[in-house]
Amino acid sequence: MSTIASKYDPSNTESKWYQYWMEHKLFASKIDPNKEPYTIVIPPPNVTGVLHMGHMLNNTIQDVLIRRARMQGKNACWVPGTDHASIATETKVVQLLKEKGIDKKDLSREEFLKHAWEWKEKYGGIILEQLKKLGASCDWDRTAFTMDEGLSDAVISVFVDLYKKGKIYRGIRMVNWDPKGQTALSDDEVITKEIASKLYYINYQIEGTVNQFLTIATTRPETIMADVAICINPNDPRFTHLKGKKAIVPLINRAIPIIEDEYVDMEFGTGCLKVTPAHDINDYELGIKHKLEVIDILNDNGTLNEKAQILVGEDRFIARKKIGKLLEEAGQLEKVEDYKSNVGHSERTDAVIEPKLSLQWFLKMDEITKPAFSSVMEDVIQLHPPKFKNMYRVWMENVRDWCISRQLWWGHQIPAYHLPNGEFVVAKTKEEALKIAQTEHDSSYTLDDLKQDEDVLDTWFSSWLWPISVFDTDVFTTGKPNEELKYYYPTNDLVTAPEILFFWVARMIIAGYEYMGEKPFKNVYLTGIVRDKLGRKMSKSLGNSPDPLELIAQYGADGVRTGMLFSSPAGNDLPYDDKLVEQGRNFANKIWNAFRLVKGWEIDSNLDGEANTSSIHWFENRFNQALAEINDHFEKFRISDALMATYKLVWGDFCSWYLEMIKPEYQKPIDQATYDKTIEIFEDILKILHPFMPFISEEIWHQIQYRKVEESLILAKWPEAKPFDSKITEEANQVFEVVSQVRNLRASKGMSPKEALDLTINTKRPELYQRFESVLVKLANLSSLNFAAKVENAMSFVVKADECFVPMGDSINVEEEKATLQKELEYTKGFLNSVMKKLSNQRFVAGAPAQVVENEKKKQADAEAKIKALEESLAKLG
């Protein structure tokens, strides 16, 4: 015992064991034809990232899955890496340069990229180092970065290939434009916020009249100079007289047609709509339908250009206020109302997004998405929980062409080369592009005549190749997968957040079928969002998110891991509370104290352990029963439930019951057979604990006895599920209930736990209690166990259908006893009523698994038997 610390200190074990696993390459994975591969690719965090609570949850789940697979004898491979995160990283670097007095526009592309790479090398791996503190058992030798040379080549190859297939094109389309970052954004880079706004009611004069006006409500009066039409609903009787007429745009006096379309909501605003195709996506679609002119009055930085005719050079929001005043002075502002509107903001710069027509590169999505759509709908790829299938279906059925270009410098530069004649060629290298240009355009062209496209590709255009490119970067060119890709692909499980289900997950599936003809993974586990006690999403700006590393320092990595998983079922948000990780730490302490108790026993090989046979037999059955539950939860991706089943087995069944049942009396030895069996049981418990709590389990595993590297717990075999007798576990639970009731009775009467009591049971199954008689006598501290129909002057309680009596002499208060029994009777009747409601619900009976329905019927039978026994007890008391 002198070598076992009295208190578990995670700070002494975590770094020790992580270093041990790393030194001995226990996370590493190599091709092994004799082993089934189990592969996870990490959702690559941004190189700008630091560990936050969402990462903690996501990576804990991945590590639980990978550690269990490793123990199941599979060749577990967890590939780590980071994403270059174009706009996020560029924003960071621009900000850093600004602090040094350097403006990006004063630098060449090459100079800026030099600064960006320096930043990446200094800060880009922080989050991966932080993941090690959590215990992440990634194969770190495989660490990848989306702008590594090979991965970058793969991205360029895919662009060229898709362009040659006619799936990539360049054109002017409406995009999300960030005026501050001056780049197009994907939908997932836009955050919608509800903001306080104003609704301006503006009068448009009808052409050829003096006092005839149309009133139109808008939140964006600064765009009226880009109006090209006014639209009314053809079914609206209020505007029948205006059909075919024109209206005059206020302040600039330009006549625009009044058109008709059922798109207009007659109930919203004034029932008519100003059409501004250059500055609204819906107006843009309306403009295409009605072949309307497009007038773009905004510069890339959000200021008004010459086409606005007035307020040229003003910022859009300053222009909004000034336009309001000008309209009021002109007598064309009817009124202004307060208004709440949902406005898109750039995730990185927080600038209000501007819908903008822009010349961009696009990937056609209509045909390429079809295999990815059907594979999820037909459960070839399974989403967990399946409720997200509908979200996936809606997205995929309404998919638009993907804007893949970004007006940035950090990222994969588009391999298109512009020629002096206004044309362009697409090729992997400038030299290849020159050959094409000389062959197809002008043989006199030189390298100096070719100018590479300034734009870079959307970050997702590299990460959609991730499950393939981390194993093989040449397959996109050769079409022939290398041995690694053949072995590890498709990967098994992906753990990620629902908000990138379309933007990343769906696109990986698309790329998987396009380049491998095969799904990239079999299961997608979608986590929830970590929220605070008020239900708010945790964020730095709100100041409601704890520092994960501080939590680990305070509660230990095992405590934090289990705390995060205690209440985080797939797809549901996690209501975080420090009490959760505190509970995780307490669980670690409970395990440690159980270990100290067992290792502290003195052993006497001459002792007979017959008295403990029933206890051991019970726990073996209970362990196998729990193991079956835990395995089932894992198979169904109920990771939180698997942890809770483990927690109840360890804390309740093992620590609270089994150890109490078999532990020797104070300062007395235990027999060798019981001790050996208990160590064997403990080792099996450590195995199922290991995926959740790798550090403390490995520490105890090695403290039990000396182990070689290859005998480490991380490599131990997952326990084999064996048949179990549920009748034994049910009977034991009944005995435990009797023990608990005797203890409660003692406590309610203020009696000492050391005072032995007589117990008499009125039962039709005395053999049940006789089988566990030594347990009952020991745990309930009984002087005798008897069987009879009735005992005078006794306190009583009912367990299932059995009435139990504890003689109390003349001290029994009959009225108190009746009140207690009556209260229990009412509670049991209420419980029975709730069970009957379930069983009378035909949808429940027809839809629930047979075992669940059977359990409810058993609850009904037990409750009915208990009610009968309680009523008989009350009758005896008069």
mmCIF file of C-alpha atoms in Angstrom, residues 126-270:
data_model
loop_
_atom_site.group_PDB
_atom_site.id
_atom_site.type_symbol
_atom_site.label_atom_id
_atom_site.label_comp_id
_atom_site.label_asym_id
_atom_site.label_seq_id
_atom_site.Cartn_x
_atom_site.Cartn_y
_atom_site.Cartn_z
ATOM 1 C CA ILE A 126 -1.318 24.731 -31.185
ATOM 2 C CA ILE A 127 -4.675 22.965 -31.223
ATOM 3 C CA LEU A 128 -3.136 19.579 -32.085
ATOM 4 C CA GLU A 129 -0.767 19.875 -29.119
ATOM 5 C CA GLN A 130 -3.756 20.754 -26.931
ATOM 6 C CA LEU A 131 -5.604 17.645 -28.120
ATOM 7 C CA LYS A 132 -2.801 15.544 -26.683
ATOM 8 C CA LYS A 133 -3.693 16.882 -23.220
ATOM 9 C CA LEU A 134 -7.159 15.418 -23.748
ATOM 10 C CA GLY A 135 -5.652 11.996 -24.475
ATOM 11 C CA ALA A 136 -6.342 11.919 -28.226
ATOM 12 C CA SER A 137 -4.715 8.722 -29.539
ATOM 13 C CA CYS A 138 -4.113 9.945 -33.100
ATOM 14 C CA ASP A 139 -1.383 8.507 -35.293
ATOM 15 C CA TRP A 140 0.617 11.730 -35.084
ATOM 16 C CA ASP A 141 3.121 10.568 -37.701
ATOM 17 C CA ARG A 142 0.271 10.925 -40.189
ATOM 18 C CA THR A 143 -0.480 14.567 -39.326
ATOM 19 C CA ALA A 144 -1.623 16.333 -42.483
ATOM 20 C CA PHE A 145 -2.203 19.953 -43.476
ATOM 21 C CA THR A 146 -4.482 20.930 -46.346
ATOM 22 C CA MET A 147 -1.711 22.993 -47.919
ATOM 23 C CA ASP A 148 1.004 20.342 -47.639
ATOM 24 C CA GLU A 149 2.657 19.901 -51.028
ATOM 25 C CA GLY A 150 1.007 16.582 -51.875
ATOM 26 C CA LEU A 151 -2.445 17.647 -50.684
ATOM 27 C CA SER A 152 -2.121 20.915 -52.617
ATOM 28 C CA ASP A 153 -1.206 19.003 -55.786
ATOM 29 C CA ALA A 154 -4.299 16.872 -55.273
ATOM 30 C CA VAL A 155 -6.537 19.959 -55.049
ATOM 31 C CA ILE A 156 -5.101 21.424 -58.254
ATOM 32 C CA SER A 157 -5.439 18.054 -60.050
ATOM 33 C CA VAL A 158 -9.103 17.828 -59.064
ATOM 34 C CA PHE A 159 -9.812 21.372 -60.285
ATOM 35 C CA VAL A 160 -8.191 20.633 -63.661
ATOM 36 C CA ASP A 161 -10.001 17.296 -63.945
ATOM 37 C CA LEU A 162 -13.424 18.734 -63.141
ATOM 38 C CA TYR A 163 -12.829 21.635 -65.537
ATOM 39 C CA LYS A 164 -11.949 19.207 -68.341
ATOM 40 C CA LYS A 165 -15.122 17.248 -67.543
ATOM 41 C CA GLY A 166 -17.121 20.460 -68.041
ATOM 42 C CA LYS A 167 -18.176 20.613 -64.394
ATOM 43 C CA ILE A 168 -16.304 23.808 -63.501
ATOM 44 C CA TYR A 169 -17.118 27.095 -65.222
ATOM 45 C CA ARG A 170 -16.497 30.817 -64.769
ATOM 46 C CA GLY A 171 -19.415 33.201 -64.747
ATOM 47 C CA ILE A 172 -21.210 36.135 -63.163
ATOM 48 C CA ARG A 173 -23.544 35.017 -60.397
ATOM 49 C CA MET A 174 -25.006 36.345 -57.169
ATOM 50 C CA VAL A 175 -22.717 35.545 -54.230
ATOM 51 C CA ASN A 176 -22.321 36.398 -50.546
ATOM 52 C CA TRP A 177 -19.860 39.289 -50.565
ATOM 53 C CA ASP A 178 -17.825 40.410 -47.553
ATOM 54 C CA PRO A 179 -17.055 44.138 -48.160
ATOM 55 C CA LYS A 180 -14.500 44.180 -45.348
ATOM 56 C CA GLY A 181 -12.607 41.022 -46.377
ATOM 57 C CA GLN A 182 -13.467 41.834 -50.030
ATOM 58 C CA THR A 183 -14.119 38.212 -50.939
ATOM 59 C CA ALA A 184 -16.974 35.936 -51.820
ATOM 60 C CA LEU A 185 -18.125 33.639 -48.999
ATOM 61 C CA SER A 186 -19.861 30.295 -48.888
ATOM 62 C CA ASP A 187 -23.210 30.099 -47.087
ATOM 63 C CA ASP A 188 -21.611 28.422 -44.073
ATOM 64 C CA GLU A 189 -19.290 31.408 -43.605
ATOM 65 C CA VAL A 190 -22.320 33.638 -43.123
ATOM 66 C CA ILE A 191 -23.896 34.034 -39.689
ATOM 67 C CA THR A 192 -27.449 35.357 -39.554
ATOM 68 C CA LYS A 193 -28.197 37.782 -36.724
ATOM 69 C CA GLU A 194 -31.433 39.504 -35.807
ATOM 70 C CA ILE A 195 -30.782 43.237 -35.664
ATOM 71 C CA ALA A 196 -32.839 46.351 -34.978
ATOM 72 C CA SER A 197 -33.481 48.035 -38.297
ATOM 73 C CA LYS A 198 -35.769 50.606 -39.933
ATOM 74 C CA LEU A 199 -38.481 50.051 -42.521
ATOM 75 C CA TYR A 200 -38.661 53.011 -44.926
ATOM 76 C CA TYR A 201 -41.960 53.617 -46.762
ATOM 77 C CA ILE A 202 -41.005 55.398 -50.012
ATOM 78 C CA ASN A 203 -43.378 57.000 -52.543
ATOM 79 C CA TYR A 204 -42.663 56.266 -56.209
ATOM 80 C CA GLN A 205 -44.527 58.612 -58.545
ATOM 81 C CA ILE A 206 -46.423 56.991 -61.428
ATOM 82 C CA GLU A 207 -45.053 58.274 -64.737
ATOM 83 C CA GLY A 208 -47.290 60.817 -66.460
ATOM 84 C CA THR A 209 -49.226 61.722 -63.301
ATOM 85 C CA VAL A 210 -48.905 64.502 -60.743
ATOM 86 C CA ASN A 211 -50.331 63.123 -57.509
ATOM 87 C CA GLN A 212 -50.427 59.375 -58.151
ATOM 88 C CA PHE A 213 -47.875 57.324 -56.147
ATOM 89 C CA LEU A 214 -46.992 53.761 -55.245
ATOM 90 C CA THR A 215 -45.677 53.292 -51.710
ATOM 91 C CA ILE A 216 -42.979 50.656 -51.262
ATOM 92 C CA ALA A 217 -41.477 49.489 -47.948
ATOM 93 C CA THR A 218 -37.751 48.681 -47.836
ATOM 94 C CA THR A 219 -34.999 48.273 -45.245
ATOM 95 C CA ARG A 220 -32.395 49.346 -47.823
ATOM 96 C CA PRO A 221 -33.226 52.796 -49.219
ATOM 97 C CA GLU A 222 -29.572 53.194 -50.295
ATOM 98 C CA THR A 223 -30.233 50.719 -53.135
ATOM 99 C CA ILE A 224 -33.161 52.549 -54.774
ATOM 100 C CA MET A 225 -30.747 53.965 -57.380
ATOM 101 C CA ALA A 226 -30.258 50.334 -58.543
ATOM 102 C CA ASP A 227 -34.021 49.711 -58.943
ATOM 103 C CA VAL A 228 -34.967 48.440 -62.407
ATOM 104 C CA ALA A 229 -38.672 47.615 -61.878
ATOM 105 C CA ILE A 230 -41.574 47.596 -59.462
ATOM 106 C CA CYS A 231 -43.405 44.296 -59.126
ATOM 107 C CA ILE A 232 -47.059 43.769 -58.233
ATOM 108 C CA ASN A 233 -49.064 40.582 -57.851
ATOM 109 C CA PRO A 234 -51.334 40.121 -60.918
ATOM 110 C CA ASN A 235 -54.137 38.985 -58.578
ATOM 111 C CA ASP A 236 -54.014 42.128 -56.416
ATOM 112 C CA PRO A 237 -57.081 44.287 -57.196
ATOM 113 C CA ARG A 238 -55.444 47.371 -55.632
ATOM 114 C CA PHE A 239 -52.980 47.729 -58.481
ATOM 115 C CA THR A 240 -54.985 46.636 -61.547
ATOM 116 C CA HIS A 241 -54.953 50.213 -62.883
ATOM 117 C CA LEU A 242 -51.129 50.276 -62.879
ATOM 118 C CA LYS A 243 -50.562 47.320 -65.197
ATOM 119 C CA GLY A 244 -48.287 48.264 -68.084
ATOM 120 C CA LYS A 245 -47.348 51.625 -66.580
ATOM 121 C CA LYS A 246 -44.033 52.974 -65.279
ATOM 122 C CA ALA A 247 -42.884 54.539 -62.025
ATOM 123 C CA ILE A 248 -40.193 57.138 -61.341
ATOM 124 C CA VAL A 249 -37.258 56.247 -59.065
ATOM 125 C CA PRO A 250 -37.069 58.988 -56.403
ATOM 126 C CA LEU A 251 -34.067 61.342 -56.292
ATOM 127 C CA ILE A 252 -32.661 60.242 -59.685
ATOM 128 C CA ASN A 253 -35.932 60.481 -61.704
ATOM 129 C CA ARG A 254 -35.403 57.358 -63.797
ATOM 130 C CA ALA A 255 -38.518 55.622 -65.204
ATOM 131 C CA ILE A 256 -38.825 51.883 -64.501
ATOM 132 C CA PRO A 257 -41.532 49.415 -65.610
ATOM 133 C CA ILE A 258 -44.248 48.033 -63.329
ATOM 134 C CA ILE A 259 -44.197 44.268 -63.831
ATOM 135 C CA GLU A 260 -46.443 41.446 -62.539
ATOM 136 C CA ASP A 261 -45.440 38.267 -60.735
ATOM 137 C CA GLU A 262 -47.166 35.990 -58.232
ATOM 138 C CA TYR A 263 -43.902 35.917 -56.270
ATOM 139 C CA VAL A 264 -45.046 39.147 -54.572
ATOM 140 C CA ASP A 265 -46.731 38.572 -51.197
ATOM 141 C CA MET A 266 -49.875 40.713 -51.207
ATOM 142 C CA GLU A 267 -49.994 40.635 -47.390
ATOM 143 C CA PHE A 268 -46.437 41.874 -46.751
ATOM 144 C CA GLY A 269 -45.621 45.560 -46.532
ATOM 145 C CA THR A 270 -47.581 47.573 -49.073
#
